[in-house]
Tab-separated table of C-alpha atoms (C1' of nucleotides) in Angstrom:
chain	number	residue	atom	x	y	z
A	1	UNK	CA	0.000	0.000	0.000
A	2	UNK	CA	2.895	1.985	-0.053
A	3	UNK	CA	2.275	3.959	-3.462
A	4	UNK	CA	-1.440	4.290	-2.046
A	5	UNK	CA	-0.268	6.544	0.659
A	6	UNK	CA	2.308	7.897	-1.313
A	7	UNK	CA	-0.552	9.167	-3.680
A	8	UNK	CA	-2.459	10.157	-0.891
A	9	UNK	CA	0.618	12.356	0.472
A	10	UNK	CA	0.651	14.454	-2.498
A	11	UNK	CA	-2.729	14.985	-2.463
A	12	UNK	CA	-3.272	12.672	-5.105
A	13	UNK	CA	-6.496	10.831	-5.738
A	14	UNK	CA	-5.432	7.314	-5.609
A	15	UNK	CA	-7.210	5.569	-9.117
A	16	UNK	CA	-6.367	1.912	-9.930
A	17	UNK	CA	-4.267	3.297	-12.924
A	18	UNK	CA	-2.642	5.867	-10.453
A	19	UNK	CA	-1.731	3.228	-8.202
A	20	UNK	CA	-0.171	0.890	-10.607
A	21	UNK	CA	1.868	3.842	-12.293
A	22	UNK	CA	3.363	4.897	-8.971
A	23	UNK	CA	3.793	1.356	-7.379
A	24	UNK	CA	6.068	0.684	-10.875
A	25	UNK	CA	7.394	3.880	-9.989
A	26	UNK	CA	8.686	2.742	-6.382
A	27	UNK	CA	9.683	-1.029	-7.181
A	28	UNK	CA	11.874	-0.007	-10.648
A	29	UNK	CA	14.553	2.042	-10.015
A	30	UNK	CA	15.351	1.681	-13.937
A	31	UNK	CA	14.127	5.635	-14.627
A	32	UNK	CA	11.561	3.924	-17.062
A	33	UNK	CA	9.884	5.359	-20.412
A	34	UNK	CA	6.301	5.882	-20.376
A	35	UNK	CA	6.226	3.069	-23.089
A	36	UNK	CA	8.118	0.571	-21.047
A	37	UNK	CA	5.156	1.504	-17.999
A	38	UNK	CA	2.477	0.999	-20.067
A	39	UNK	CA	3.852	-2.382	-21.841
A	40	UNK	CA	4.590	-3.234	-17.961
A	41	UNK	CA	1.031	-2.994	-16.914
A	42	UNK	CA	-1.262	-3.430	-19.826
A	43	UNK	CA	-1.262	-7.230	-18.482
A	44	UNK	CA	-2.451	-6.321	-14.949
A	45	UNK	CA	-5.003	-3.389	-16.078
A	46	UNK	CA	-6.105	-5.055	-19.593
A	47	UNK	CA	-7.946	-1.854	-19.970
A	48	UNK	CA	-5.208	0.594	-19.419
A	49	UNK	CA	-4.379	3.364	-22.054
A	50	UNK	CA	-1.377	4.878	-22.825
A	51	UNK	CA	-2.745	8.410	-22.939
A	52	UNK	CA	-3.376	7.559	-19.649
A	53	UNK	CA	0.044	6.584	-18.630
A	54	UNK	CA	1.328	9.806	-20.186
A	55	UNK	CA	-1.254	11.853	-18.678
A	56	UNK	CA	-0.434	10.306	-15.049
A	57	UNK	CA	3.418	10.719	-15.387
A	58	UNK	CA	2.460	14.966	-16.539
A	59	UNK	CA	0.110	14.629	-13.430
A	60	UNK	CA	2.924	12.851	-11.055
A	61	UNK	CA	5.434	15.523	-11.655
A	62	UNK	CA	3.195	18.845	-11.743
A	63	UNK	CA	2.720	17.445	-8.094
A	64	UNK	CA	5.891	16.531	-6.969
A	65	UNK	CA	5.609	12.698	-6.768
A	66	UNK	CA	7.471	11.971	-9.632
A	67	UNK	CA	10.807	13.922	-11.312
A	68	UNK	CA	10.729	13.742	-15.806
A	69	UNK	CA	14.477	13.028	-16.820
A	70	UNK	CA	15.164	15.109	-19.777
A	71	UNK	CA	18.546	12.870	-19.989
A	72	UNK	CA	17.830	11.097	-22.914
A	73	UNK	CA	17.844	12.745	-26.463
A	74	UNK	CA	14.646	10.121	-27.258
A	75	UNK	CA	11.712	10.246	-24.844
A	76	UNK	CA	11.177	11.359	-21.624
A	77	UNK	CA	12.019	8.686	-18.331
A	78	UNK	CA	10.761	8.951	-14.757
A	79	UNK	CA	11.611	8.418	-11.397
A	80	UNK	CA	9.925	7.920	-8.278
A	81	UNK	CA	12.389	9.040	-6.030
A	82	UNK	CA	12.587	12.680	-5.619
A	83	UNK	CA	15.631	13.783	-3.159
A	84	UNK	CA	18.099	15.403	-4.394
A	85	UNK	CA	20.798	13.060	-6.796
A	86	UNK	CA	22.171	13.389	-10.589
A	87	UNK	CA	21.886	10.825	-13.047
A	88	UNK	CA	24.480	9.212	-15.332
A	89	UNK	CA	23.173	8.187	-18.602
A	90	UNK	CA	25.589	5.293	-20.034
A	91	UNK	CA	25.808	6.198	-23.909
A	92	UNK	CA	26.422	2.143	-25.201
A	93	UNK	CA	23.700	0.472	-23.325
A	94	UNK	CA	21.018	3.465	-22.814
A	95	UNK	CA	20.609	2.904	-19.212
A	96	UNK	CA	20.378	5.721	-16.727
A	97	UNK	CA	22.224	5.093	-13.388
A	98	UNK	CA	21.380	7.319	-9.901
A	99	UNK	CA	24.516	8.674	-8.569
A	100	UNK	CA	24.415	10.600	-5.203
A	101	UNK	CA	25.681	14.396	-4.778
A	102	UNK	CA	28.273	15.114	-2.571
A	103	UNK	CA	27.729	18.581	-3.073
A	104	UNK	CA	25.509	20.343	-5.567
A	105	UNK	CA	26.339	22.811	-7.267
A	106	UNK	CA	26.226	26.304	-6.487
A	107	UNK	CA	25.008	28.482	-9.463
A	108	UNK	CA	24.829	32.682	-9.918
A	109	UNK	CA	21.407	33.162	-10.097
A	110	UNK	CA	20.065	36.118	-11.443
A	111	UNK	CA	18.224	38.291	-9.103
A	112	UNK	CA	14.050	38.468	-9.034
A	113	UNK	CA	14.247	34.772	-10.093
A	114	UNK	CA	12.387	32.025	-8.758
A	115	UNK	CA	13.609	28.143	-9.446
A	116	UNK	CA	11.563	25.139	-9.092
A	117	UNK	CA	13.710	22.441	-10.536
A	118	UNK	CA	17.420	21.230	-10.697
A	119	UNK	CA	18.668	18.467	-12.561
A	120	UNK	CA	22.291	17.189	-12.935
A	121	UNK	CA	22.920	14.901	-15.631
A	122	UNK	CA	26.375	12.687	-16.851
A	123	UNK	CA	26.941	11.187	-19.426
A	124	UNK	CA	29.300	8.716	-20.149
A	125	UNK	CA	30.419	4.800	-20.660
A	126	UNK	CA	28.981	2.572	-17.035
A	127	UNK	CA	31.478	0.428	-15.811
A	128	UNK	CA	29.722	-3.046	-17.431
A	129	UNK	CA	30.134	-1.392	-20.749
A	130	UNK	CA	33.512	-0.256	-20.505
A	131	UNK	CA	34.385	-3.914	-19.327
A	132	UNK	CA	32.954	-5.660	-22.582
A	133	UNK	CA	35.244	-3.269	-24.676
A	134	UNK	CA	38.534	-4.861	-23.647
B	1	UNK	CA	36.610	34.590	-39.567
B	2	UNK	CA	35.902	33.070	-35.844
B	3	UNK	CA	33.659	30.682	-36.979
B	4	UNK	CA	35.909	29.519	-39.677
B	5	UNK	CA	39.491	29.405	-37.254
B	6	UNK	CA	37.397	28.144	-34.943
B	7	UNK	CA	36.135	25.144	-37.146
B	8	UNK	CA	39.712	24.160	-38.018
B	9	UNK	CA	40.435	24.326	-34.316
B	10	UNK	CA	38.379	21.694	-33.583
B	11	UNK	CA	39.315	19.553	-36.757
B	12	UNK	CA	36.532	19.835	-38.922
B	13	UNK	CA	36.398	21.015	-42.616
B	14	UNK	CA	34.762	24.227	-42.839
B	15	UNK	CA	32.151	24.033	-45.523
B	16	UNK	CA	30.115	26.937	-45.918
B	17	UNK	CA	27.338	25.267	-44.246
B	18	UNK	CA	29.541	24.703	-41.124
B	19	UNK	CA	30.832	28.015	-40.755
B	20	UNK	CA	27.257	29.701	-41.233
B	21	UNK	CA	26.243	27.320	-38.615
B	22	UNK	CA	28.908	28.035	-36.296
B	23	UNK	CA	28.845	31.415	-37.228
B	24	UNK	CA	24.733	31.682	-36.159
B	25	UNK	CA	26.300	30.151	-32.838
B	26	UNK	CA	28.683	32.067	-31.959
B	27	UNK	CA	26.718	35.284	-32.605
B	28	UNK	CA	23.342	34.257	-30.950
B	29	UNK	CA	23.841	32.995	-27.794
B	30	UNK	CA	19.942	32.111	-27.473
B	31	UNK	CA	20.605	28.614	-27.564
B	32	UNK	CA	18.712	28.087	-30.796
B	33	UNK	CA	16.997	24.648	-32.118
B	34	UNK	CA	17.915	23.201	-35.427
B	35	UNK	CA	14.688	24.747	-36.553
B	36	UNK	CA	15.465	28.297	-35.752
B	37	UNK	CA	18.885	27.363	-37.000
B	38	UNK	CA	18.053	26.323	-40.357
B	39	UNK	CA	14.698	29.494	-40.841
B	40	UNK	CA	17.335	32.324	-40.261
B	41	UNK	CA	20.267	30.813	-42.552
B	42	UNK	CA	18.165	29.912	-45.781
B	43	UNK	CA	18.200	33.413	-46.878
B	44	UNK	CA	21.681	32.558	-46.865
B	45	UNK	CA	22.344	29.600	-47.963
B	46	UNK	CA	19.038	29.014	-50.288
B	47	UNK	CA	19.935	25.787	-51.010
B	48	UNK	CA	20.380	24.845	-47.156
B	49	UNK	CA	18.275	21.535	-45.849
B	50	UNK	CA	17.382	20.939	-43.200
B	51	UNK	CA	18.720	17.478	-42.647
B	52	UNK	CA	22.356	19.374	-42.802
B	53	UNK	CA	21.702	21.651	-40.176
B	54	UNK	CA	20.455	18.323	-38.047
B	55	UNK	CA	23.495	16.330	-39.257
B	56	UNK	CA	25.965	19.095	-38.737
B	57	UNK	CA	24.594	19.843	-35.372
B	58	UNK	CA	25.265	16.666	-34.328
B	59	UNK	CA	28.542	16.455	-36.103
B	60	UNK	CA	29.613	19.516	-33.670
B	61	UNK	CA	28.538	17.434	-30.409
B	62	UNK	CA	30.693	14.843	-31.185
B	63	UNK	CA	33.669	16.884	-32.222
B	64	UNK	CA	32.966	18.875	-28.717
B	65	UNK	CA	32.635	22.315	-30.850
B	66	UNK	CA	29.219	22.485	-29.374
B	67	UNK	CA	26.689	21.446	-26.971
B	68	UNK	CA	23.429	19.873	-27.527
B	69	UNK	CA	20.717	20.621	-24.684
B	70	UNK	CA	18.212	18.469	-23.864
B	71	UNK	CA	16.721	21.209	-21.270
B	72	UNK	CA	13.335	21.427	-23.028
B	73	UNK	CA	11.141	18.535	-23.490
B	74	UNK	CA	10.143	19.435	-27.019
B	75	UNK	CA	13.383	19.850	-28.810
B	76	UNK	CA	17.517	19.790	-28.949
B	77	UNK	CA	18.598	22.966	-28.211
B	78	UNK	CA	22.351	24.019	-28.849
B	79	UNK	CA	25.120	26.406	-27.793
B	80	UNK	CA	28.528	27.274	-29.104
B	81	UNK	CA	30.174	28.266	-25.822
B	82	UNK	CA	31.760	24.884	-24.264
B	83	UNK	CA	33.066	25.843	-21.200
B	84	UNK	CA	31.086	25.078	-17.687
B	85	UNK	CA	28.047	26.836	-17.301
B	86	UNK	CA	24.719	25.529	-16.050
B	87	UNK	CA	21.162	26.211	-18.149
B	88	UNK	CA	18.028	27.816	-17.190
B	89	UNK	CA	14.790	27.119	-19.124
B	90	UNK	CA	12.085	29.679	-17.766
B	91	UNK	CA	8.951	27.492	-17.860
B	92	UNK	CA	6.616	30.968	-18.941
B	93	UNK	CA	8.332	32.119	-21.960
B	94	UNK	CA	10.454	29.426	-23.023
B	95	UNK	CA	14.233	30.986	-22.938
B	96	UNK	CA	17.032	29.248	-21.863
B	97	UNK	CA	19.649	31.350	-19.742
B	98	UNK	CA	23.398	30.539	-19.295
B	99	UNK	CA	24.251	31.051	-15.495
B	100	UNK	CA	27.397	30.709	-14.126
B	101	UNK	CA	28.623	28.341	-12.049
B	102	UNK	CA	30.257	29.421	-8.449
B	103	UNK	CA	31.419	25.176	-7.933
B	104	UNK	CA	30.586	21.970	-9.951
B	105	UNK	CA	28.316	19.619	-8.181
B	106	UNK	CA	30.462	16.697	-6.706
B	107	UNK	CA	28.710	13.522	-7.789
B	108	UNK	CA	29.882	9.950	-6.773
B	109	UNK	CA	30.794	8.088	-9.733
B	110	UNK	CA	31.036	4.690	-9.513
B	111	UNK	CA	34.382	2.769	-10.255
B	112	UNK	CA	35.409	2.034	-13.529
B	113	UNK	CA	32.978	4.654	-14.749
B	114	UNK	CA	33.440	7.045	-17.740
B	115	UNK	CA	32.075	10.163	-17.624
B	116	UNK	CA	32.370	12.391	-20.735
B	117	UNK	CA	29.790	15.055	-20.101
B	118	UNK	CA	28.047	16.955	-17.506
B	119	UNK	CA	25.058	19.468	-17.655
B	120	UNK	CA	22.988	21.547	-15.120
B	121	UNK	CA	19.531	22.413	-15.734
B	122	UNK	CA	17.167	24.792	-13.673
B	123	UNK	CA	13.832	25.465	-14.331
B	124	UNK	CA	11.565	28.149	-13.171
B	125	UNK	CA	10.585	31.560	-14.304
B	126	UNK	CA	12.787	34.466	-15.338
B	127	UNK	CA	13.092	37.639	-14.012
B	128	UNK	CA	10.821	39.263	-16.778
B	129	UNK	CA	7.914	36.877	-16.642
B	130	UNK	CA	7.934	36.969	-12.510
B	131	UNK	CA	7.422	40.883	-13.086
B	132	UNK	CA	4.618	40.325	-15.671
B	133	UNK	CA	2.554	38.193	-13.251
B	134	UNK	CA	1.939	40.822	-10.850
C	1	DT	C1'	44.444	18.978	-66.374
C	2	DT	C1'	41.687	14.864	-65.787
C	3	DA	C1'	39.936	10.900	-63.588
C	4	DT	C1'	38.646	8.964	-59.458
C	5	DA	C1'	37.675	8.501	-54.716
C	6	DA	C1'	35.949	10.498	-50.617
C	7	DA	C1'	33.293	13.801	-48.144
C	8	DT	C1'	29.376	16.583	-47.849
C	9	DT	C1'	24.854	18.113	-48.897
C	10	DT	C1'	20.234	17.529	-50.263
C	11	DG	C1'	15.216	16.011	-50.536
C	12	DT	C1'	11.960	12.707	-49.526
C	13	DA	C1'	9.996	9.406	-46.899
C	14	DA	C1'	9.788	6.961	-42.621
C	15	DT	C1'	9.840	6.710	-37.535
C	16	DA	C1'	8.313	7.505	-33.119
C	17	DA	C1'	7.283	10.306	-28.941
C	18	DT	C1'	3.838	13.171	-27.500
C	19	DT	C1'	-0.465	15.782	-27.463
C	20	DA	C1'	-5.366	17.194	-28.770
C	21	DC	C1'	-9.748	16.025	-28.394
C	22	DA	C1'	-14.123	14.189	-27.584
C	23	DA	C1'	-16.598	10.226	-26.066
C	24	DA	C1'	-17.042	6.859	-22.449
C	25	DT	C1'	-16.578	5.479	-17.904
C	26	DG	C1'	-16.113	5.897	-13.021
C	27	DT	C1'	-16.697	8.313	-8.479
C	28	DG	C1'	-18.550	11.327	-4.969
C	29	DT	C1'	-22.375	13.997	-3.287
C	30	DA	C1'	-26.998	16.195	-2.746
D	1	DT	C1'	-31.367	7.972	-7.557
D	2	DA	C1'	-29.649	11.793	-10.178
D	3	DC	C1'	-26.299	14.933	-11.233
D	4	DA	C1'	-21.751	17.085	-11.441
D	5	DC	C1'	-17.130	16.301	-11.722
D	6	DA	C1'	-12.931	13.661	-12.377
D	7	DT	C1'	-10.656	10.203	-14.825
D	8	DT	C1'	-9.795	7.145	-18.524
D	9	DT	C1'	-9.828	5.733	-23.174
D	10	DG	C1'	-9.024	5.446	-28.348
D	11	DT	C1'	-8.145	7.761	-32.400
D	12	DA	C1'	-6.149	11.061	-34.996
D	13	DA	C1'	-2.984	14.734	-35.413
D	14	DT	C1'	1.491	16.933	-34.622
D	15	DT	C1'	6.261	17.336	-34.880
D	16	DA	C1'	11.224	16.504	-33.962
D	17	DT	C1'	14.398	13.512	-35.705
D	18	DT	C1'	16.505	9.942	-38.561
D	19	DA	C1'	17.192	6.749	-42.685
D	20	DC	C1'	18.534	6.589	-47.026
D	21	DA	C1'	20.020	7.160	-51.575
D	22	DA	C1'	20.969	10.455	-55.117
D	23	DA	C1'	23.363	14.667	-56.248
D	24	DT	C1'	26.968	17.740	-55.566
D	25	DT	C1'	31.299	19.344	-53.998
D	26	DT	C1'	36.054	18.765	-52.689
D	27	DA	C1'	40.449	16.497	-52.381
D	28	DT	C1'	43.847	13.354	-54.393
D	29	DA	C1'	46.628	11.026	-57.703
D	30	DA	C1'	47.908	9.883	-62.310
DNA sequence: TTATAAATTTGTAATAATTACAAATGTGTA
DNA sequence: TACACATTTGTAATTATTACAAATTTATAA
């Protein structure tokens, strides 16, 4: 019932389709597309839409539940875990990798302006990848 | 000639397609999209497609002579100035902002890990549109 | 110069993520 | 129950980007 309170936290009204989006959310750590969410659970909610899934995922993010990873050139990928870390997109096999902040970074803002929203994205070969070259 | 020196610099052959390009992004530092790219230089360069801007773009990623920005959802956006700087996308009006950066976030990479970029993206509203709203 | 190979550019057609929209369904309340 | 409102759904559009092959330009060698 986790994702249920979750939900219910963010003042969310806790659907079926809500429910399964952000339980997915919590139990895959993988940044997921909204594809790969929908192909996840289209077996479980037989019903399920992928407008739906898209519209959930704008939904989960205009309230806070739920960050949208810009990191990848392709489509849009989503995580359920919202304190503060950067994200390391390996550039062989696509996947996205959480890595935690020491220290983030300090940036000259300009004055009268308000932020919302940081993201800190890398780029780079993972350590797996790397391996299979030599 | 900046864009042209500036081009060899780098090791790529400057066609007059590349240094118009590079020229556009040295001189407009409004982190255009291909599309805004390719609209002001086909008064130009008539015969100009649009695939060449894309390919060229992407040409200048790789050779590090510029960035590509994945800031806004909709499109690549790109800038000609390489050195660290972090990104603001004001979520009213749709600019993106270069802002300086005071320190570098310290992330914990993993071992055996390549990293080969890094970008810092705020979002939130300029300085302009906060003053509009009231 | 001339012939040939390589690099670059171009235009068209395909791909694929995302959104618009309106109908259908579900949920809460008087 | 009846009604208003929220949510979901399916289809059709939109649009950024890429694939691809032909055309053009540029460099190289005879």
């Amino acid at each position: 019932m986790r994702a249920y309170d979750h939900l219910l936290k963010y003042g969310i009204r806790p659907s079926a389709q809500r429910i399964a989006i952000m339980e997915y959310l919590l139990s895959h750590r993988s940044h997921p597309t909204s594809d790969e969410i929908f192909e996840s659970l289209r077996g479980e909610i037989p019903t399920l839409s992928k407008t739906t899934v898209y519209n959930t995922l704008k939904y989960f993010t205009e309230k806070g539940v739920a960050l949208s990873l810009n990191i990848d050139d392709k489509c849009a990928r989503f995580d359920g875990y919202t304190h503060e870390h950067a994200h390391f997109l390996c550039e062989k096999c696509g996947r996205v990798i959480d890595l935690d902040m020491e220290s983030s970074p300090k940036v000259s803002l300009l004055a009268g302006m308000e932020v919302n929203n940081m993201q800190v994205y890398l780029r780079g070969v993972c350590p797996e990848c790397l391996k299979k070259k030599e």
